[in-house]
Amino acid sequence: MTQPVLTVEDVMAWNERTHAEWRKLFTEHPEALAIPCDITGTKNVAELMQHIIAPEIRYAQQLSGLPIADYKDIPYDSVDAIYATHEHAMTLFRELLASDTIDWDAKFEFTTRSFGQARSTRKAVLFHALTHGIRHYAQLTTLVRQHGISHKLPQDYLVMHLEIVNKSLAG
């Protein structure tokens, strides 16, 4: 019997879907970026979005052997700026995944904002970059709802392949 496997393609699709749904919400409600927020020491939702996007681009750059963006230079002043950074990171990840020369189990040194210089496998860094924002988006769901912005975006992995068979049995 084989074990079920969650592939990097599956996780990237989940990441992309989550970001796309939030981008749509922020485009419809740009005022949400100004909502006060203290998650991870931020002052507002825009800063939280920077915190969500920063690991994606910084780890994508490091895995690609590129210079690392300074955290303070990662833009969060508009919906477009935030998601342009996300899209650039996803492009870098796709390029890395298209290469057949990368040993994803090999350890490499990288820089983190929290821990400084660290070492882990390339695979661990990649999956962290792709899943880091999911938990913060869950926190953000509660926050925007508390500020009157209706949010019914399905964020669980389950909905990636969900087919409703009989809604009358729900409950």
PDB file of C-alpha atoms in Angstrom:
ATOM      1  CA  MET A   1       0.000   0.000   0.000  1.00  0.00           C
ATOM      2  CA  THR A   2       1.344   3.424  -0.881  1.00  0.00           C
ATOM      3  CA  GLN A   3       1.147   6.428   1.405  1.00  0.00           C
ATOM      4  CA  PRO A   4      -0.683   9.548   0.224  1.00  0.00           C
ATOM      5  CA  VAL A   5       1.715  12.310  -0.757  1.00  0.00           C
ATOM      6  CA  LEU A   6       1.191  16.043  -0.654  1.00  0.00           C
ATOM      7  CA  THR A   7       3.436  17.337  -3.444  1.00  0.00           C
ATOM      8  CA  VAL A   8       5.072  20.711  -3.812  1.00  0.00           C
ATOM      9  CA  GLU A   9       2.684  21.321  -6.723  1.00  0.00           C
ATOM     10  CA  ASP A  10      -0.259  20.688  -4.372  1.00  0.00           C
ATOM     11  CA  VAL A  11       1.118  23.097  -1.775  1.00  0.00           C
ATOM     12  CA  MET A  12       1.919  25.742  -4.394  1.00  0.00           C
ATOM     13  CA  ALA A  13      -1.631  25.494  -5.758  1.00  0.00           C
ATOM     14  CA  TRP A  14      -3.028  25.925  -2.227  1.00  0.00           C
ATOM     15  CA  ASN A  15      -0.724  28.885  -1.638  1.00  0.00           C
ATOM     16  CA  GLU A  16      -1.687  30.495  -4.949  1.00  0.00           C
ATOM     17  CA  ARG A  17      -5.409  29.973  -4.378  1.00  0.00           C
ATOM     18  CA  THR A  18      -5.218  31.452  -0.890  1.00  0.00           C
ATOM     19  CA  HIS A  19      -3.280  34.489  -2.099  1.00  0.00           C
ATOM     20  CA  ALA A  20      -5.648  34.981  -5.058  1.00  0.00           C
ATOM     21  CA  GLU A  21      -8.718  34.968  -2.808  1.00  0.00           C
ATOM     22  CA  TRP A  22      -7.142  37.456  -0.408  1.00  0.00           C
ATOM     23  CA  ARG A  23      -5.963  39.656  -3.264  1.00  0.00           C
ATOM     24  CA  LYS A  24      -9.549  39.768  -4.507  1.00  0.00           C
ATOM     25  CA  LEU A  25     -10.802  40.700  -1.033  1.00  0.00           C
ATOM     26  CA  PHE A  26      -8.174  43.444  -0.619  1.00  0.00           C
ATOM     27  CA  THR A  27      -8.927  44.792  -4.099  1.00  0.00           C
ATOM     28  CA  GLU A  28     -12.604  45.052  -3.141  1.00  0.00           C
ATOM     29  CA  HIS A  29     -11.751  46.413   0.346  1.00  0.00           C
ATOM     30  CA  PRO A  30      -8.426  48.280   0.176  1.00  0.00           C
ATOM     31  CA  GLU A  31      -9.368  49.951   3.469  1.00  0.00           C
ATOM     32  CA  ALA A  32      -8.706  46.585   5.125  1.00  0.00           C
ATOM     33  CA  LEU A  33      -4.965  47.222   4.802  1.00  0.00           C
ATOM     34  CA  ALA A  34      -5.312  50.050   7.345  1.00  0.00           C
ATOM     35  CA  ILE A  35      -7.052  47.919  10.002  1.00  0.00           C
ATOM     36  CA  PRO A  36      -5.015  47.990  13.231  1.00  0.00           C
ATOM     37  CA  CYS A  37      -3.202  44.731  13.870  1.00  0.00           C
ATOM     38  CA  ASP A  38      -0.655  43.522  16.408  1.00  0.00           C
ATOM     39  CA  ILE A  39       0.089  40.086  14.960  1.00  0.00           C
ATOM     40  CA  THR A  40       3.876  39.508  14.945  1.00  0.00           C
ATOM     41  CA  GLY A  41       4.470  43.066  16.101  1.00  0.00           C
ATOM     42  CA  THR A  42       2.774  44.746  13.154  1.00  0.00           C
ATOM     43  CA  LYS A  43       0.745  47.938  13.417  1.00  0.00           C
ATOM     44  CA  ASN A  44      -1.785  47.249  10.654  1.00  0.00           C
ATOM     45  CA  VAL A  45      -2.884  44.666   8.112  1.00  0.00           C
ATOM     46  CA  ALA A  46      -0.581  46.091   5.432  1.00  0.00           C
ATOM     47  CA  GLU A  47       2.411  45.380   7.672  1.00  0.00           C
ATOM     48  CA  LEU A  48       1.074  41.879   8.343  1.00  0.00           C
ATOM     49  CA  MET A  49       0.889  41.367   4.583  1.00  0.00           C
ATOM     50  CA  GLN A  50       4.535  42.402   4.343  1.00  0.00           C
ATOM     51  CA  HIS A  51       5.274  39.798   7.030  1.00  0.00           C
ATOM     52  CA  ILE A  52       3.392  37.162   4.984  1.00  0.00           C
ATOM     53  CA  ILE A  53       5.092  38.014   1.687  1.00  0.00           C
ATOM     54  CA  ALA A  54       8.627  38.684   2.972  1.00  0.00           C
ATOM     55  CA  PRO A  55       9.582  35.054   3.706  1.00  0.00           C
ATOM     56  CA  GLU A  56       8.348  34.013   0.277  1.00  0.00           C
ATOM     57  CA  ILE A  57      10.568  36.440  -1.607  1.00  0.00           C
ATOM     58  CA  ARG A  58      13.548  36.259   0.749  1.00  0.00           C
ATOM     59  CA  TYR A  59      13.627  32.446   0.764  1.00  0.00           C
ATOM     60  CA  ALA A  60      13.025  32.294  -2.995  1.00  0.00           C
ATOM     61  CA  GLN A  61      15.981  34.623  -3.478  1.00  0.00           C
ATOM     62  CA  GLN A  62      18.224  32.635  -1.151  1.00  0.00           C
ATOM     63  CA  LEU A  63      17.299  29.292  -2.694  1.00  0.00           C
ATOM     64  CA  SER A  64      18.032  30.852  -6.099  1.00  0.00           C
ATOM     65  CA  GLY A  65      21.417  32.213  -5.003  1.00  0.00           C
ATOM     66  CA  LEU A  66      20.255  35.814  -5.432  1.00  0.00           C
ATOM     67  CA  PRO A  67      20.886  38.754  -3.114  1.00  0.00           C
ATOM     68  CA  ILE A  68      18.326  38.915  -0.296  1.00  0.00           C
ATOM     69  CA  ALA A  69      15.879  41.801  -0.221  1.00  0.00           C
ATOM     70  CA  ASP A  70      16.133  43.914   2.896  1.00  0.00           C
ATOM     71  CA  TYR A  71      12.936  43.331   4.870  1.00  0.00           C
ATOM     72  CA  LYS A  72      12.228  47.060   5.175  1.00  0.00           C
ATOM     73  CA  ASP A  73      12.403  47.408   1.368  1.00  0.00           C
ATOM     74  CA  ILE A  74       9.653  44.857   0.689  1.00  0.00           C
ATOM     75  CA  PRO A  75       6.685  47.010  -0.367  1.00  0.00           C
ATOM     76  CA  TYR A  76       3.326  46.857   1.367  1.00  0.00           C
ATOM     77  CA  ASP A  77       1.834  50.226   0.438  1.00  0.00           C
ATOM     78  CA  SER A  78      -0.730  48.813  -2.000  1.00  0.00           C
ATOM     79  CA  VAL A  79      -2.493  45.599  -2.926  1.00  0.00           C
ATOM     80  CA  ASP A  80      -0.661  45.545  -6.266  1.00  0.00           C
ATOM     81  CA  ALA A  81       2.757  46.020  -4.652  1.00  0.00           C
ATOM     82  CA  ILE A  82       2.137  43.274  -2.105  1.00  0.00           C
ATOM     83  CA  TYR A  83       1.025  40.729  -4.666  1.00  0.00           C
ATOM     84  CA  ALA A  84       3.676  41.682  -7.235  1.00  0.00           C
ATOM     85  CA  THR A  85       6.231  40.574  -4.646  1.00  0.00           C
ATOM     86  CA  HIS A  86       4.312  37.329  -4.079  1.00  0.00           C
ATOM     87  CA  GLU A  87       4.135  36.656  -7.836  1.00  0.00           C
ATOM     88  CA  HIS A  88       7.866  37.290  -8.225  1.00  0.00           C
ATOM     89  CA  ALA A  89       8.593  34.788  -5.452  1.00  0.00           C
ATOM     90  CA  MET A  90       6.350  32.173  -7.084  1.00  0.00           C
ATOM     91  CA  THR A  91       8.172  32.688 -10.392  1.00  0.00           C
ATOM     92  CA  LEU A  92      11.501  32.069  -8.666  1.00  0.00           C
ATOM     93  CA  PHE A  93      10.130  28.937  -6.972  1.00  0.00           C
ATOM     94  CA  ARG A  94       8.813  27.598 -10.295  1.00  0.00           C
ATOM     95  CA  GLU A  95      12.210  28.180 -11.914  1.00  0.00           C
ATOM     96  CA  LEU A  96      13.910  26.308  -9.076  1.00  0.00           C
ATOM     97  CA  LEU A  97      11.463  23.420  -9.301  1.00  0.00           C
ATOM     98  CA  ALA A  98      12.004  23.177 -13.061  1.00  0.00           C
ATOM     99  CA  SER A  99      15.706  22.525 -12.478  1.00  0.00           C
ATOM    100  CA  ASP A 100      16.782  18.919 -12.203  1.00  0.00           C
ATOM    101  CA  THR A 101      20.124  19.844 -10.621  1.00  0.00           C
ATOM    102  CA  ILE A 102      18.889  20.888  -7.171  1.00  0.00           C
ATOM    103  CA  ASP A 103      19.224  18.447  -4.294  1.00  0.00           C
ATOM    104  CA  TRP A 104      16.227  19.413  -2.154  1.00  0.00           C
ATOM    105  CA  ASP A 105      17.447  17.246   0.734  1.00  0.00           C
ATOM    106  CA  ALA A 106      20.821  19.005   0.849  1.00  0.00           C
ATOM    107  CA  LYS A 107      21.371  21.455   3.677  1.00  0.00           C
ATOM    108  CA  PHE A 108      22.281  25.033   2.946  1.00  0.00           C
ATOM    109  CA  GLU A 109      22.843  28.169   4.976  1.00  0.00           C
ATOM    110  CA  PHE A 110      20.375  31.003   4.812  1.00  0.00           C
ATOM    111  CA  THR A 111      19.437  34.144   6.689  1.00  0.00           C
ATOM    112  CA  THR A 112      16.255  34.583   8.689  1.00  0.00           C
ATOM    113  CA  ARG A 113      14.858  37.705  10.252  1.00  0.00           C
ATOM    114  CA  SER A 114      14.161  35.922  13.552  1.00  0.00           C
ATOM    115  CA  PHE A 115      17.127  33.581  13.973  1.00  0.00           C
ATOM    116  CA  GLY A 116      19.882  35.176  11.901  1.00  0.00           C
ATOM    117  CA  GLN A 117      22.103  32.718  10.026  1.00  0.00           C
ATOM    118  CA  ALA A 118      20.680  29.187   9.997  1.00  0.00           C
ATOM    119  CA  ARG A 119      20.969  25.862   8.185  1.00  0.00           C
ATOM    120  CA  SER A 120      18.298  23.444   6.987  1.00  0.00           C
ATOM    121  CA  THR A 121      17.369  21.432   3.935  1.00  0.00           C
ATOM    122  CA  ARG A 122      16.296  23.272   0.822  1.00  0.00           C
ATOM    123  CA  LYS A 123      13.035  21.284   0.966  1.00  0.00           C
ATOM    124  CA  ALA A 124      12.258  22.499   4.501  1.00  0.00           C
ATOM    125  CA  VAL A 125      12.901  26.116   3.519  1.00  0.00           C
ATOM    126  CA  LEU A 126      10.739  25.781   0.398  1.00  0.00           C
ATOM    127  CA  PHE A 127       7.789  24.264   2.268  1.00  0.00           C
ATOM    128  CA  HIS A 128       8.108  26.802   5.068  1.00  0.00           C
ATOM    129  CA  ALA A 129       8.016  29.639   2.539  1.00  0.00           C
ATOM    130  CA  LEU A 130       4.920  28.164   0.892  1.00  0.00           C
ATOM    131  CA  THR A 131       2.983  27.470   4.107  1.00  0.00           C
ATOM    132  CA  HIS A 132       4.062  30.334   6.394  1.00  0.00           C
ATOM    133  CA  GLY A 133       1.314  32.689   5.243  1.00  0.00           C
ATOM    134  CA  ILE A 134      -1.517  30.182   5.676  1.00  0.00           C
ATOM    135  CA  ARG A 135      -1.620  30.534   9.461  1.00  0.00           C
ATOM    136  CA  HIS A 136      -1.446  34.313   9.251  1.00  0.00           C
ATOM    137  CA  TYR A 137      -4.289  34.401   6.743  1.00  0.00           C
ATOM    138  CA  ALA A 138      -6.315  32.400   9.276  1.00  0.00           C
ATOM    139  CA  GLN A 139      -5.590  35.081  11.890  1.00  0.00           C
ATOM    140  CA  LEU A 140      -6.455  37.749   9.357  1.00  0.00           C
ATOM    141  CA  THR A 141      -9.830  36.125   8.674  1.00  0.00           C
ATOM    142  CA  THR A 142     -10.932  36.813  12.243  1.00  0.00           C
ATOM    143  CA  LEU A 143      -9.506  40.321  12.219  1.00  0.00           C
ATOM    144  CA  VAL A 144     -11.254  41.521   9.047  1.00  0.00           C
ATOM    145  CA  ARG A 145     -14.538  39.959  10.172  1.00  0.00           C
ATOM    146  CA  GLN A 146     -14.281  41.858  13.472  1.00  0.00           C
ATOM    147  CA  HIS A 147     -13.945  45.045  11.414  1.00  0.00           C
ATOM    148  CA  GLY A 148     -17.095  44.401   9.390  1.00  0.00           C
ATOM    149  CA  ILE A 149     -15.613  42.900   6.243  1.00  0.00           C
ATOM    150  CA  SER A 150     -17.448  39.735   5.307  1.00  0.00           C
ATOM    151  CA  HIS A 151     -15.003  36.974   4.564  1.00  0.00           C
ATOM    152  CA  LYS A 152     -16.169  33.592   3.402  1.00  0.00           C
ATOM    153  CA  LEU A 153     -13.053  32.495   1.582  1.00  0.00           C
ATOM    154  CA  PRO A 154     -12.458  28.769   1.896  1.00  0.00           C
ATOM    155  CA  GLN A 155      -8.868  28.435   3.106  1.00  0.00           C
ATOM    156  CA  ASP A 156      -8.627  24.822   4.209  1.00  0.00           C
ATOM    157  CA  TYR A 157      -6.733  22.422   1.995  1.00  0.00           C
ATOM    158  CA  LEU A 158      -9.843  20.224   1.881  1.00  0.00           C
ATOM    159  CA  VAL A 159     -11.659  22.653  -0.417  1.00  0.00           C
ATOM    160  CA  MET A 160      -8.955  22.333  -3.073  1.00  0.00           C
ATOM    161  CA  HIS A 161     -10.667  19.153  -4.284  1.00  0.00           C
ATOM    162  CA  LEU A 162     -14.038  19.311  -2.541  1.00  0.00           C
ATOM    163  CA  GLU A 163     -17.212  18.379  -4.389  1.00  0.00           C
ATOM    164  CA  ILE A 164     -20.496  18.985  -2.555  1.00  0.00           C
ATOM    165  CA  VAL A 165     -22.662  15.904  -3.052  1.00  0.00           C
ATOM    166  CA  ASN A 166     -25.685  16.763  -0.907  1.00  0.00           C
ATOM    167  CA  LYS A 167     -25.704  20.045   0.992  1.00  0.00           C
ATOM    168  CA  SER A 168     -29.027  19.206   2.657  1.00  0.00           C
ATOM    169  CA  LEU A 169     -27.138  16.695   4.836  1.00  0.00           C
ATOM    170  CA  ALA A 170     -24.834  19.421   6.239  1.00  0.00           C
ATOM    171  CA  GLY A 171     -25.119  20.260   9.877  1.00  0.00           C
TER     172      GLY A 171
END
